[in-house]
Coordinates of C-alpha atoms (C1' of nucleotides) in Angstrom, one line a residue:
Chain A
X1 CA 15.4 -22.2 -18.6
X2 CA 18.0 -23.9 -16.2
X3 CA 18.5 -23.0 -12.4
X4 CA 17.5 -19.5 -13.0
X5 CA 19.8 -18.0 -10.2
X6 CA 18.4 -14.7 -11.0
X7 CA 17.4 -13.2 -13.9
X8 CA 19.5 -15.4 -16.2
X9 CA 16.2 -16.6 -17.9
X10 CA 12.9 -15.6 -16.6
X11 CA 9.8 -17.6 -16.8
X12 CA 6.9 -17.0 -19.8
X13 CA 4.5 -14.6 -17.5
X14 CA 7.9 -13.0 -15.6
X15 CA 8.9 -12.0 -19.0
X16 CA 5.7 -10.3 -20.0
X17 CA 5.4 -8.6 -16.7
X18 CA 8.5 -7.6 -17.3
X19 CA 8.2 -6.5 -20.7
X20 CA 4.5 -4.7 -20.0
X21 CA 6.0 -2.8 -17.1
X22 CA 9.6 -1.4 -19.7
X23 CA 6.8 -0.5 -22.1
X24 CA 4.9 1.1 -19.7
X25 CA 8.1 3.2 -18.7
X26 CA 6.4 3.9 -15.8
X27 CA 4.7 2.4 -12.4
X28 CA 1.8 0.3 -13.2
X29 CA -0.7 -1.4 -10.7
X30 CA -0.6 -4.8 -11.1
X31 CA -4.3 -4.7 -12.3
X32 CA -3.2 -2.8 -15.0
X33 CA -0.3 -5.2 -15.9
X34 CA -3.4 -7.4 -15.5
X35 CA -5.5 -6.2 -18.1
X36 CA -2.8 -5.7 -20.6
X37 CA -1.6 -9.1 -20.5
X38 CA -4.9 -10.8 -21.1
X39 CA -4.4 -11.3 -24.8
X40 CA -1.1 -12.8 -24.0
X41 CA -3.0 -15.7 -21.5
X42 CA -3.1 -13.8 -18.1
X43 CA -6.0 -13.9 -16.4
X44 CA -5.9 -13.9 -12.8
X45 CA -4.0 -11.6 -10.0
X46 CA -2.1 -14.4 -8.9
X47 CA -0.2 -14.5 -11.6
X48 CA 0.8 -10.9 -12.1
X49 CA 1.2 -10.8 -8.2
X50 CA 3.5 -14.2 -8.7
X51 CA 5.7 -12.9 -11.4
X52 CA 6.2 -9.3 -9.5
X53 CA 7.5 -11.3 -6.5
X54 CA 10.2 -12.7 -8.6
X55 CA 11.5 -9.4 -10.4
X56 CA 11.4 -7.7 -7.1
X57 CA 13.2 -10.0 -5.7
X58 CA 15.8 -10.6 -8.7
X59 CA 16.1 -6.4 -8.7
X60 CA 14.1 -5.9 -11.7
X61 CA 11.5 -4.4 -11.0
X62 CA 10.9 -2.2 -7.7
X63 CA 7.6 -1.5 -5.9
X64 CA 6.0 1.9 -5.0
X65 CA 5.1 1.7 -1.8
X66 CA 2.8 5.2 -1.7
X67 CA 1.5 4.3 -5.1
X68 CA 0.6 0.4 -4.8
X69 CA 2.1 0.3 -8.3
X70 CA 5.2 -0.9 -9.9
X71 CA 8.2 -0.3 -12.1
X72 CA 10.9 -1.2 -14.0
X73 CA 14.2 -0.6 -12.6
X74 CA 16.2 1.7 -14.2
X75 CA 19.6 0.6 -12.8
X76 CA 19.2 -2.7 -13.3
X77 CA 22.2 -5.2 -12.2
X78 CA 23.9 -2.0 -9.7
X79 CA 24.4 -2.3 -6.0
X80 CA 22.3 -1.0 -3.9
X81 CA 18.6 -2.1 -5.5
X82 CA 17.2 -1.8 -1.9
X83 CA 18.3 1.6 -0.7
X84 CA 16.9 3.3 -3.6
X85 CA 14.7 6.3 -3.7
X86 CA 12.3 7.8 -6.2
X87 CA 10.8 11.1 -6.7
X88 CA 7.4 11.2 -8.1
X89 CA 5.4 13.7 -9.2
X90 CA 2.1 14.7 -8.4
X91 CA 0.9 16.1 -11.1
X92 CA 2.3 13.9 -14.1
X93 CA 2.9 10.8 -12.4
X94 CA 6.3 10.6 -13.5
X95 CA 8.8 8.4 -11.4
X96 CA 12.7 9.2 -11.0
X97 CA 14.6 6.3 -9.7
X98 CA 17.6 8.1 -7.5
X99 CA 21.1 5.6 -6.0
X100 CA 22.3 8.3 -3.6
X101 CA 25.3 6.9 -1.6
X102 CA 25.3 10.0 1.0
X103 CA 21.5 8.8 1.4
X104 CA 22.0 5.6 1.5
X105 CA 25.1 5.9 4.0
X106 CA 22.9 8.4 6.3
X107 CA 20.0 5.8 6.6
X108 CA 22.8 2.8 7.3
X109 CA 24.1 5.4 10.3
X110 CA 20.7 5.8 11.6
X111 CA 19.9 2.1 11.7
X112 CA 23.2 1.5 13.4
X113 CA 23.1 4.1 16.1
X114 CA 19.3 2.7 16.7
X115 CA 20.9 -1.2 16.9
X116 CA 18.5 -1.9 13.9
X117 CA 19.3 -4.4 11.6
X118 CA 18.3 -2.8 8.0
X119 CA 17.2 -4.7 5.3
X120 CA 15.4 -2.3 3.3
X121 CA 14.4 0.7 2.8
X122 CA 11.3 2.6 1.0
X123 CA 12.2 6.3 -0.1
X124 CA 9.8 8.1 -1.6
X125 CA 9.8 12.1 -2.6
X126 CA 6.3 13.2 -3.6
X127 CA 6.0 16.8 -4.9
X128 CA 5.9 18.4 -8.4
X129 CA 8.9 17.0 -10.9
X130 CA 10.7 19.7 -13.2
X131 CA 8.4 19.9 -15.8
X132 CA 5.2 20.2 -14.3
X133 CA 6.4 23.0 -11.2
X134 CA 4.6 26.3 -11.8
X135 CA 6.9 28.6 -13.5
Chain B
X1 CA -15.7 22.9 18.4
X2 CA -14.7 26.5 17.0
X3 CA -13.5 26.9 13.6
X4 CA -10.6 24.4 13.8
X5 CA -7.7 25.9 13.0
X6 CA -5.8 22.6 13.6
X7 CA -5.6 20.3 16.5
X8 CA -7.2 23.2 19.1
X9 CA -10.6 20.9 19.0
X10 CA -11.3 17.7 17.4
X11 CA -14.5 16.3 16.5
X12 CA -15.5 13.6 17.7
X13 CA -14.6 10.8 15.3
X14 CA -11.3 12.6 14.9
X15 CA -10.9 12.8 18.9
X16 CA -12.2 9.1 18.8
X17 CA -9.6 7.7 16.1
X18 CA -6.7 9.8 17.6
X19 CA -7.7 7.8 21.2
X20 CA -7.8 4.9 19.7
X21 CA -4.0 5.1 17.9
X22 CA -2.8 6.8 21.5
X23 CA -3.5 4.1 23.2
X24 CA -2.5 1.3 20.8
X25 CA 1.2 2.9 21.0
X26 CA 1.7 1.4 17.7
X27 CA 0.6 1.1 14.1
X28 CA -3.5 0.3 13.5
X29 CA -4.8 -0.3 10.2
X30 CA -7.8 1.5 9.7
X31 CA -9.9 -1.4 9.7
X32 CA -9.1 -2.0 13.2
X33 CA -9.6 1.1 14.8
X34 CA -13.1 0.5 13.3
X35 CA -13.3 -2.7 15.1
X36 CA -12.4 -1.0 18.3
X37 CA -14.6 1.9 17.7
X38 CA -17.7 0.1 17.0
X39 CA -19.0 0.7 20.4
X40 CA -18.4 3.9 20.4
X41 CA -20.9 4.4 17.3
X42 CA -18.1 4.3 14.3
X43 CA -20.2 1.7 11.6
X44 CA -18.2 2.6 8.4
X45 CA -14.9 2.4 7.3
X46 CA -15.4 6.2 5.7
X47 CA -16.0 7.4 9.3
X48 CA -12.6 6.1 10.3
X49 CA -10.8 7.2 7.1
X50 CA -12.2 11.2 7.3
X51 CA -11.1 11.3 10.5
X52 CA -7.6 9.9 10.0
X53 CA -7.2 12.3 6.5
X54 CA -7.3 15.3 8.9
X55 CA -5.2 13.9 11.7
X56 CA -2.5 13.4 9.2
X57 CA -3.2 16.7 8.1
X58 CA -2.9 18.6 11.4
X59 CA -0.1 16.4 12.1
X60 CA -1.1 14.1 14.9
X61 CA -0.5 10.9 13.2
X62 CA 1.4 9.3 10.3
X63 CA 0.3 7.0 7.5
X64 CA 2.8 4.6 7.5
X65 CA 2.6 3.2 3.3
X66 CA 4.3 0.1 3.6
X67 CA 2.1 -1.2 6.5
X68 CA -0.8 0.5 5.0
X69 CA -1.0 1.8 8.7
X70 CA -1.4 4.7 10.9
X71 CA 0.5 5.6 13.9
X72 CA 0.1 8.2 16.3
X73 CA 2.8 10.8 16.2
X74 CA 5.4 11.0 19.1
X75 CA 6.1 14.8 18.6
X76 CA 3.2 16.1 17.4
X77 CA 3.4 19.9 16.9
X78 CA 7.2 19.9 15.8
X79 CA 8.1 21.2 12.5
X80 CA 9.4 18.5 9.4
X81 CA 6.5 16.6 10.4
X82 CA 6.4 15.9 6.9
X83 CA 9.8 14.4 6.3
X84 CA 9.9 11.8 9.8
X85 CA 11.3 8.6 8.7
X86 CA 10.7 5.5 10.1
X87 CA 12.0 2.1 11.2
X88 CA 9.5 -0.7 11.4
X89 CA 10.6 -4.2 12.9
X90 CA 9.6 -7.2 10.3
X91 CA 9.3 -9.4 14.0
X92 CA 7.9 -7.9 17.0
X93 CA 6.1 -4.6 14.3
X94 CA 7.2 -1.9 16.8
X95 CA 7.8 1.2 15.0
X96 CA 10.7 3.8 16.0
X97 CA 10.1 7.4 14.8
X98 CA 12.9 9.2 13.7
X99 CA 13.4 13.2 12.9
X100 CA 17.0 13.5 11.5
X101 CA 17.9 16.6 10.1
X102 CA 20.9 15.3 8.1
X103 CA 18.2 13.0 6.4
X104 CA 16.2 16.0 5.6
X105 CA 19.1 17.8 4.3
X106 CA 19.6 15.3 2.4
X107 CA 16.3 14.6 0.9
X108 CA 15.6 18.2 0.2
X109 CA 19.2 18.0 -1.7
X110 CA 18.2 15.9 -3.7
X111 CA 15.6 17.5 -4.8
X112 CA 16.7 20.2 -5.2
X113 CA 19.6 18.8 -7.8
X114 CA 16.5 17.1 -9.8
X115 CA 14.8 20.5 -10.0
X116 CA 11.5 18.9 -7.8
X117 CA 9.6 20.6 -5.8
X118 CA 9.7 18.2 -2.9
X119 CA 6.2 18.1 -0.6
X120 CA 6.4 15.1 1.6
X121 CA 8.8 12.3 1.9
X122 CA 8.2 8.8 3.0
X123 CA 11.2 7.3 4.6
X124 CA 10.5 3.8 6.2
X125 CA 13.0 1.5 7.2
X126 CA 12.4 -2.3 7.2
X127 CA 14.6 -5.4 9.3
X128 CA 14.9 -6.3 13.0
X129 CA 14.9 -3.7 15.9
X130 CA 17.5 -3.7 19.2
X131 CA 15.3 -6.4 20.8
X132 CA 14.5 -8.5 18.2
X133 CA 18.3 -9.0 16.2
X134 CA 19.7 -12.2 16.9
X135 CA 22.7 -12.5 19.3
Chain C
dC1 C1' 16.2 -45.3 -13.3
dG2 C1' 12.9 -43.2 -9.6
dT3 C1' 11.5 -40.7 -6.1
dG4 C1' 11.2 -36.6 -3.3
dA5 C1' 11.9 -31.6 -3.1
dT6 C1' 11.3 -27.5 -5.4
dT7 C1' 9.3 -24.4 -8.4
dG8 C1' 6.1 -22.5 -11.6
dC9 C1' 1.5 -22.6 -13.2
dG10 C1' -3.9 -22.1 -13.4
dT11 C1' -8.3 -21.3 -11.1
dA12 C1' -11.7 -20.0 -7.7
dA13 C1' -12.6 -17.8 -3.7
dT14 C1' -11.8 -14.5 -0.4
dG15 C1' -9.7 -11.0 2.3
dA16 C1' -8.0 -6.3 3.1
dT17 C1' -7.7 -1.5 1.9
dA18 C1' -9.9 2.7 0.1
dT19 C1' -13.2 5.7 -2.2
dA20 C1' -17.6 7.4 -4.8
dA21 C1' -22.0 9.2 -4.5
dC22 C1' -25.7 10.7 -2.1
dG23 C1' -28.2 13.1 1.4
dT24 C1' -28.5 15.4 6.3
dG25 C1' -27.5 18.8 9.8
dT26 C1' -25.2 22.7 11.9
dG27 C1' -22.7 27.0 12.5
dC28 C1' -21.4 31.2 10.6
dG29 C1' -21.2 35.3 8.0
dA30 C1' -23.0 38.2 4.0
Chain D
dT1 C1' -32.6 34.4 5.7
dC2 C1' -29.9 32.6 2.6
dG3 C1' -25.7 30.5 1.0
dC4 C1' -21.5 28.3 2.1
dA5 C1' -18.3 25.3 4.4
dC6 C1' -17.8 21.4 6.9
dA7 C1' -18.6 17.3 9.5
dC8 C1' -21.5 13.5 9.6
dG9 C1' -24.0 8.9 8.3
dT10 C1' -25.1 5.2 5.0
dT11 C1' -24.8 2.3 1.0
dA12 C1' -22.4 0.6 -2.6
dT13 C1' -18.4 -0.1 -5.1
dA14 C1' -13.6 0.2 -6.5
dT15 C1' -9.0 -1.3 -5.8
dC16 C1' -5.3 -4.0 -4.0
dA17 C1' -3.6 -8.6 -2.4
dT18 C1' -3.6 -13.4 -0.6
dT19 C1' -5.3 -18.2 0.7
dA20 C1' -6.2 -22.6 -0.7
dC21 C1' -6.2 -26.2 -3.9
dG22 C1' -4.4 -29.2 -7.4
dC23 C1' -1.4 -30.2 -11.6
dA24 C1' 3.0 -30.4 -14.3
dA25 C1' 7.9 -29.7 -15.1
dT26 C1' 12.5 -29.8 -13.3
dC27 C1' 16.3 -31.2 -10.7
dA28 C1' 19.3 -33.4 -7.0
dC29 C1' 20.6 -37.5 -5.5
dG30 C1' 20.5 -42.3 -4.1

DNA sequence: CGTGATTGCGTAATGATATAACGTGTGCGA
DNA sequence: TCGCACACGTTATATCATTACGCAATCACG
């Protein structure tokens, strides 16, 4: 575990975060991660809360703003962690993690034409994914 | 108070919230307009939070998710209500609504490609507005 | 070396956001 | 008049997130 620039090497609770949300294969509250991690030593927020910070910020993990859960990125390593979007459905719960470069390039036009300095950006599609639409 | 279509009459604690946002010109949690309602008689958070669950729904005000927030809307009655996006200074908190149809297009694209059935977006847009940016 | 800065960890307490469950009243139409 | 839909009021509780404190390991650098 040297400088850890990024996710070279990830600390004992970031990796079972980590590895509790790419089992999960899906967002997870981090009272969830919570309770599933107790075995392993977790045992207060703090700590999930803590460890979520870092993946966030080393763009492995992303948050769900509308859902006050999180989830493994899909895409991990790519450009463009912060201007992605996600569609998720309704019914099933089911999260698609979308890197749209028109999107991303409409929202960058929008923040320039408003002299706004973006440095993030939460998209999130709610509706009723493939599987679960009524025929 | 008829049979409510939509906005045509308010109840009270609706008519009272929707005041309260008005004339904040910005984002309130829900926890403060109970503060600023408790003379008016609002006692419990549930009040506040009935009132704003039908506001959103006749379209007078937006829940903004990453703020956990509400903010009255500044074109109530238009259509794509539902797919506004938003750019929310980290400094000074002003919030600039934005109805782009290019981002719709886009949006409902996308959607469309992934076979979803899209029902509401959330588009909020994070960093430093026109009068906040550094020189 | 050694010392100060940084970072992660553990714990307890608290704060902030949101909903469940229950009962009341009122207007309206069958 | 009865039943339904809807708004309301109250209490309690669930859920999400942070503050505050102290300890230990690591690392840069003099």
């Amino acid at each position: 575990m040297q400088h850890g620039h990024a996710s070279d090497a990830l600390t004992k609770n970031q990796a079972l975060v980590m590895g509790a949300l790419s089992e999960a294969g899906g967002p997870l509250s981090a009272y969830t991660i919570l309770d599933r991690l107790r075995d392993d030593g977790l045992r207060a927020p703090l700590q999930v809360y803590r460890a979520l910070d870092k993946l966030v910020e080393f763009g492995l993990v992303h948050r769900l703003e509308s859902l006050n859960a999180f989830v493994a990125c899909r895409h991990p390593g790519c450009d463009g962690h912060q201007f992605t979007a996600f569609m998720i459905c309704d019914d099933c719960g089911s999260v698609i993690e979308i890197a749209d470069n028109a999107l991303a390039g409409r929202l960058k036009g929008l923040a320039q034409d408003a002299d706004f300095v973006l440095e993030k950006s939460t998209v999130e599609l709610r509706g009723l994914c493939a599987g679960c639409r009524p025929a």
